[in-house]
């Protein structure tokens, strides 16, 4: 029994290790968030970095704020225009449709969450396998700041 468990763990570590090598670090390219976005979209969670989702995902989120993950997150039209401009301009595919963050996302896919993006699941695979996101202090994978102290200001690396 034991060797089989070790083999499985080794395989998991190998697959995710490889994912991380292919993806490379993505910790440090976060531009300073837009003040309107930072204010209006941080009431219930951190203002997530624009570059972690493609434009089409942000557009869908902004277009359906009345039904936002079970919450009504509607905003005045003026704020929305400014937020949409910011998110579109800094999205994962804003300057390069083949950016690292966009790897393995098919053109036909519109991920609803950062935590569904392949780059994210590759990096966090080991934690997912250990159900680390169910811990009482974390509660949800979306709760980035439970583990990343610098998340609110866009910092996700080891030193943050
Ligand atoms: C349960 C704790 C936990 C939560 C919650 C979590 N992360 Fe992480 N994250 C980690 C750990 C641990 C690593 C380092 C993984 C490794 O190196 O194997 C990491 C690594 C990362 C990295 C790579 C950093 C680098 O050095 O390049 C990014 C980017 C990241 N997380 C983004 C997020 C985002 C965005 C969220 C929320 C949507 C989030 N994380 C939620 C634990 C967490
Ligand atoms: C009224 C509260 C509320 C407000 C305001 C709000 N959100 Fe959310 N948001 C939520 C909830 C609840 C979730 C789901 C969290 C979970 O699954 O743990 C969520 C999740 C998200 C996610 C997915 C996170 C993941 O799992 O990868 C994104 C992206 C997001 N929100 C963007 C926005 C944007 C952009 C705004 C501003 C226009 C905004 N939110 C404002 C409540 C809110």
GROMACS .gro file of C-alpha atoms and ligand atoms in nm:
model
  246
    1UNK     CA    1   0.000   0.000   0.000
    2UNK     CA    2   0.267   0.254   0.104
    3UNK     CA    3   0.474   0.241  -0.214
    4UNK     CA    4   0.163   0.301  -0.419
    5UNK     CA    5   0.082   0.612  -0.216
    6UNK     CA    6   0.436   0.743  -0.259
    7UNK     CA    7   0.421   0.677  -0.631
    8UNK     CA    8   0.096   0.873  -0.655
    9UNK     CA    9   0.238   1.164  -0.452
   10UNK     CA   10   0.551   1.165  -0.665
   11UNK     CA   11   0.344   1.180  -0.979
   12UNK     CA   12   0.133   1.466  -0.846
   13UNK     CA   13   0.444   1.661  -0.741
   14UNK     CA   14   0.601   1.594  -1.079
   15UNK     CA   15   0.299   1.706  -1.279
   16UNK     CA   16   0.261   2.027  -1.080
   17UNK     CA   17   0.631   2.092  -1.066
   18UNK     CA   18   0.637   2.068  -1.442
   19UNK     CA   19   0.339   2.299  -1.467
   20UNK     CA   20   0.522   2.552  -1.259
   21UNK     CA   21   0.837   2.524  -1.471
   22UNK     CA   22   0.639   2.573  -1.790
   23UNK     CA   23   0.438   2.861  -1.648
   24UNK     CA   24   0.729   3.027  -1.469
   25UNK     CA   25   0.685   3.282  -1.193
   26UNK     CA   26   0.403   3.529  -1.244
   27UNK     CA   27   0.439   3.720  -0.920
   28UNK     CA   28   0.580   4.052  -1.012
   29UNK     CA   29   0.412   4.210  -1.314
   30UNK     CA   30   0.114   4.365  -1.141
   31UNK     CA   31   0.065   4.730  -1.232
   32UNK     CA   32  -0.076   4.959  -0.960
   33UNK     CA   33  -0.452   4.913  -0.958
   34UNK     CA   34  -0.683   5.185  -1.083
   35UNK     CA   35  -0.829   5.384  -0.788
   36UNK     CA   36  -1.193   5.346  -0.899
   37UNK     CA   37  -1.147   4.972  -0.951
   38UNK     CA   38  -0.956   4.934  -0.624
   39UNK     CA   39  -1.235   5.109  -0.433
   40UNK     CA   40  -1.547   4.966  -0.597
   41UNK     CA   41  -1.437   4.604  -0.635
   42UNK     CA   42  -1.277   4.546  -0.296
   43UNK     CA   43  -1.582   4.556  -0.069
   44UNK     CA   44  -1.624   4.178  -0.053
   45UNK     CA   45  -1.282   4.048  -0.164
   46UNK     CA   46  -0.951   4.193  -0.287
   47UNK     CA   47  -0.958   4.386  -0.614
   48UNK     CA   48  -0.824   4.091  -0.817
   49UNK     CA   49  -0.533   4.168  -1.053
   50UNK     CA   50  -0.665   4.252  -1.399
   51UNK     CA   51  -0.395   4.044  -1.564
   52UNK     CA   52  -0.522   3.715  -1.421
   53UNK     CA   53  -0.828   3.697  -1.655
   54UNK     CA   54  -0.880   3.766  -2.026
   55UNK     CA   55  -1.083   4.065  -2.146
   56UNK     CA   56  -1.381   3.848  -2.237
   57UNK     CA   57  -1.401   3.720  -1.877
   58UNK     CA   58  -1.389   4.071  -1.730
   59UNK     CA   59  -1.651   4.189  -1.979
   60UNK     CA   60  -1.884   3.909  -1.876
   61UNK     CA   61  -1.827   3.983  -1.505
   62UNK     CA   62  -1.890   4.357  -1.554
   63UNK     CA   63  -2.197   4.279  -1.768
   64UNK     CA   64  -2.361   4.060  -1.504
   65UNK     CA   65  -2.288   4.230  -1.171
   66UNK     CA   66  -2.654   4.198  -1.068
   67UNK     CA   67  -2.592   3.821  -1.054
   68UNK     CA   68  -2.235   3.814  -0.924
   69UNK     CA   69  -2.161   3.478  -0.755
   70UNK     CA   70  -2.491   3.498  -0.566
   71UNK     CA   71  -2.447   3.867  -0.477
   72UNK     CA   72  -2.580   4.188  -0.624
   73UNK     CA   73  -2.265   4.393  -0.697
   74UNK     CA   74  -2.426   4.653  -0.926
   75UNK     CA   75  -2.238   4.983  -0.964
   76UNK     CA   76  -2.324   5.326  -1.107
   77UNK     CA   77  -2.270   5.339  -1.489
   78UNK     CA   78  -1.995   5.602  -1.456
   79UNK     CA   79  -1.780   5.382  -1.232
   80UNK     CA   80  -1.847   5.085  -1.460
   81UNK     CA   81  -1.709   5.261  -1.769
   82UNK     CA   82  -1.391   5.350  -1.585
   83UNK     CA   83  -1.351   5.001  -1.435
   84UNK     CA   84  -1.413   4.828  -1.768
   85UNK     CA   85  -1.155   5.047  -1.942
   86UNK     CA   86  -0.901   4.965  -1.674
   87UNK     CA   87  -0.966   4.588  -1.670
   88UNK     CA   88  -0.970   4.559  -2.051
   89UNK     CA   89  -0.647   4.756  -2.076
   90UNK     CA   90  -0.463   4.534  -1.827
   91UNK     CA   91  -0.627   4.195  -1.893
   92UNK     CA   92  -0.420   3.878  -1.948
   93UNK     CA   93  -0.458   3.912  -2.326
   94UNK     CA   94  -0.447   4.293  -2.343
   95UNK     CA   95  -0.104   4.323  -2.496
   96UNK     CA   96  -0.031   3.961  -2.589
   97UNK     CA   97  -0.304   3.703  -2.667
   98UNK     CA   98  -0.044   3.428  -2.612
   99UNK     CA   99   0.078   3.554  -2.274
  100UNK     CA  100   0.183   3.301  -2.008
  101UNK     CA  101  -0.138   3.353  -1.814
  102UNK     CA  102  -0.343   3.265  -2.125
  103UNK     CA  103  -0.175   2.928  -2.182
  104UNK     CA  104  -0.420   2.640  -2.218
  105UNK     CA  105  -0.721   2.874  -2.234
  106UNK     CA  106  -0.903   2.796  -2.559
  107UNK     CA  107  -1.033   3.088  -2.764
  108UNK     CA  108  -1.384   2.946  -2.715
  109UNK     CA  109  -1.353   2.953  -2.335
  110UNK     CA  110  -1.452   3.241  -2.107
  111UNK     CA  111  -1.330   3.145  -1.758
  112UNK     CA  112  -1.565   3.277  -1.489
  113UNK     CA  113  -1.295   3.277  -1.224
  114UNK     CA  114  -0.920   3.325  -1.183
  115UNK     CA  115  -0.927   3.005  -0.978
  116UNK     CA  116  -1.046   2.821  -1.293
  117UNK     CA  117  -0.757   2.948  -1.505
  118UNK     CA  118  -0.505   2.671  -1.591
  119UNK     CA  119  -0.210   2.889  -1.478
  120UNK     CA  120  -0.376   2.916  -1.135
  121UNK     CA  121  -0.465   2.548  -1.098
  122UNK     CA  122  -0.113   2.447  -1.206
  123UNK     CA  123   0.047   2.665  -0.937
  124UNK     CA  124  -0.201   2.563  -0.665
  125UNK     CA  125  -0.241   2.197  -0.762
  126UNK     CA  126  -0.056   2.061  -0.462
  127UNK     CA  127  -0.274   2.269  -0.228
  128UNK     CA  128  -0.591   2.165  -0.412
  129UNK     CA  129  -0.492   1.800  -0.372
  130UNK     CA  130  -0.452   1.859   0.003
  131UNK     CA  131  -0.787   2.043   0.032
  132UNK     CA  132  -0.595   2.341   0.173
  133UNK     CA  133  -0.872   2.576   0.061
  134UNK     CA  134  -1.127   2.415   0.292
  135UNK     CA  135  -0.929   2.519   0.601
  136UNK     CA  136  -1.136   2.744   0.834
  137UNK     CA  137  -0.888   3.033   0.795
  138UNK     CA  138  -0.911   3.016   0.415
  139UNK     CA  139  -1.267   2.904   0.340
  140UNK     CA  140  -1.238   2.962  -0.035
  141UNK     CA  141  -0.971   2.951  -0.303
  142UNK     CA  142  -1.093   3.300  -0.400
  143UNK     CA  143  -0.969   3.426  -0.063
  144UNK     CA  144  -0.618   3.501  -0.198
  145UNK     CA  145  -0.523   3.726   0.094
  146UNK     CA  146  -0.563   3.437   0.343
  147UNK     CA  147  -0.230   3.305   0.210
  148UNK     CA  148  -0.080   3.596   0.013
  149UNK     CA  149  -0.028   3.886   0.252
  150UNK     CA  150   0.043   4.125  -0.034
  151UNK     CA  151  -0.253   4.014  -0.250
  152UNK     CA  152  -0.450   4.335  -0.205
  153UNK     CA  153  -0.166   4.529  -0.364
  154UNK     CA  154  -0.102   4.269  -0.633
  155UNK     CA  155   0.192   4.086  -0.476
  156UNK     CA  156   0.187   3.706  -0.481
  157UNK     CA  157   0.556   3.607  -0.465
  158UNK     CA  158   0.747   3.436  -0.185
  159UNK     CA  159   0.867   3.761  -0.032
  160UNK     CA  160   0.523   3.914  -0.006
  161LIG     C1  161  -0.442   2.817   0.070
  161LIG     C2  162  -0.347   2.925   0.040
  161LIG     C3  163  -0.355   2.998  -0.093
  161LIG     C4  164  -0.463   3.067  -0.145
  161LIG     C5  165  -0.602   3.086  -0.086
  161LIG     C6  166  -0.416   3.123  -0.270
  161LIG     N1  167  -0.285   3.090  -0.292
  161LIG    FE1  168  -0.167   3.150  -0.445
  161LIG     N2  169  -0.013   3.040  -0.375
  161LIG     C7  170  -0.013   2.969  -0.257
  161LIG     C8  171   0.116   2.900  -0.241
  161LIG     C9  172   0.156   2.811  -0.125
  161LIG    C10  173   0.193   2.934  -0.355
  161LIG    C11  174   0.332   2.885  -0.391
  161LIG    C12  175   0.312   2.759  -0.475
  161LIG    C13  176   0.440   2.689  -0.516
  161LIG     O1  177   0.542   2.757  -0.533
  161LIG     O2  178   0.435   2.565  -0.533
  161LIG    C14  179   0.109   3.023  -0.436
  161LIG    C15  180   0.151   3.081  -0.554
  161LIG    C16  181   0.079   3.177  -0.625
  161LIG    C17  182   0.129   3.250  -0.740
  161LIG    C18  183   0.269   3.237  -0.799
  161LIG    C19  184   0.361   3.330  -0.725
  161LIG    C20  185   0.502   3.330  -0.784
  161LIG     O3  186   0.598   3.322  -0.705
  161LIG     O4  187   0.515   3.338  -0.906
  161LIG    C21  188   0.030   3.334  -0.782
  161LIG    C22  189   0.034   3.432  -0.896
  161LIG    C23  190  -0.084   3.312  -0.692
  161LIG     N3  191  -0.049   3.216  -0.599
  161LIG    C24  192  -0.204   3.377  -0.705
  161LIG    C25  193  -0.315   3.351  -0.623
  161LIG    C26  194  -0.444   3.415  -0.642
  161LIG    C27  195  -0.476   3.517  -0.750
  161LIG    C28  196  -0.526   3.366  -0.543
  161LIG    C29  197  -0.671   3.396  -0.519
  161LIG    C30  198  -0.760   3.391  -0.634
  161LIG    C31  199  -0.447   3.271  -0.464
  161LIG     N4  200  -0.320   3.265  -0.516
  161LIG    C32  201  -0.495   3.201  -0.354
  161LIG    C33  202  -0.117   2.962  -0.168
  161LIG    C34  203  -0.244   3.014  -0.184
  162LIG     C1  204  -2.133   4.238  -0.276
  162LIG     C2  205  -2.006   4.167  -0.271
  162LIG     C3  206  -1.917   4.172  -0.397
  162LIG     C4  207  -1.875   4.282  -0.467
  162LIG     C5  208  -1.906   4.430  -0.441
  162LIG     C6  209  -1.790   4.232  -0.573
  162LIG     N1  210  -1.779   4.096  -0.564
  162LIG    FE1  211  -1.665   3.975  -0.684
  162LIG     N2  212  -1.723   3.812  -0.578
  162LIG     C7  213  -1.814   3.813  -0.473
  162LIG     C8  214  -1.832   3.678  -0.426
  162LIG     C9  215  -1.925   3.634  -0.311
  162LIG    C10  216  -1.749   3.595  -0.504
  162LIG    C11  217  -1.729   3.443  -0.492
  162LIG    C12  218  -1.622   3.416  -0.386
  162LIG    C13  219  -1.601   3.270  -0.355
  162LIG     O1  220  -1.633   3.183  -0.437
  162LIG     O2  221  -1.547   3.241  -0.246
  162LIG    C14  222  -1.682   3.684  -0.598
  162LIG    C15  223  -1.588   3.641  -0.691
  162LIG    C16  224  -1.527   3.722  -0.786
  162LIG    C17  225  -1.432   3.675  -0.885
  162LIG    C18  226  -1.380   3.532  -0.901
  162LIG    C19  227  -1.270   3.500  -0.799
  162LIG    C20  228  -1.209   3.362  -0.825
  162LIG     O3  229  -1.253   3.264  -0.761
  162LIG     O4  230  -1.119   3.352  -0.910
  162LIG    C21  231  -1.397   3.784  -0.960
  162LIG    C22  232  -1.299   3.785  -1.077
  162LIG    C23  233  -1.470   3.899  -0.908
  162LIG     N3  234  -1.546   3.857  -0.801
  162LIG    C24  235  -1.463   4.027  -0.960
  162LIG    C25  236  -1.531   4.136  -0.908
  162LIG    C26  237  -1.529   4.268  -0.966
  162LIG    C27  238  -1.456   4.306  -1.094
  162LIG    C28  239  -1.603   4.349  -0.884
  162LIG    C29  240  -1.632   4.499  -0.902
  162LIG    C30  241  -1.704   4.535  -1.022
  162LIG    C31  242  -1.653   4.267  -0.775
  162LIG     N4  243  -1.609   4.140  -0.793
  162LIG    C32  244  -1.731   4.312  -0.669
  162LIG    C33  245  -1.874   3.924  -0.418
  162LIG    C34  246  -1.856   4.054  -0.459
   0.00000   0.00000   0.00000
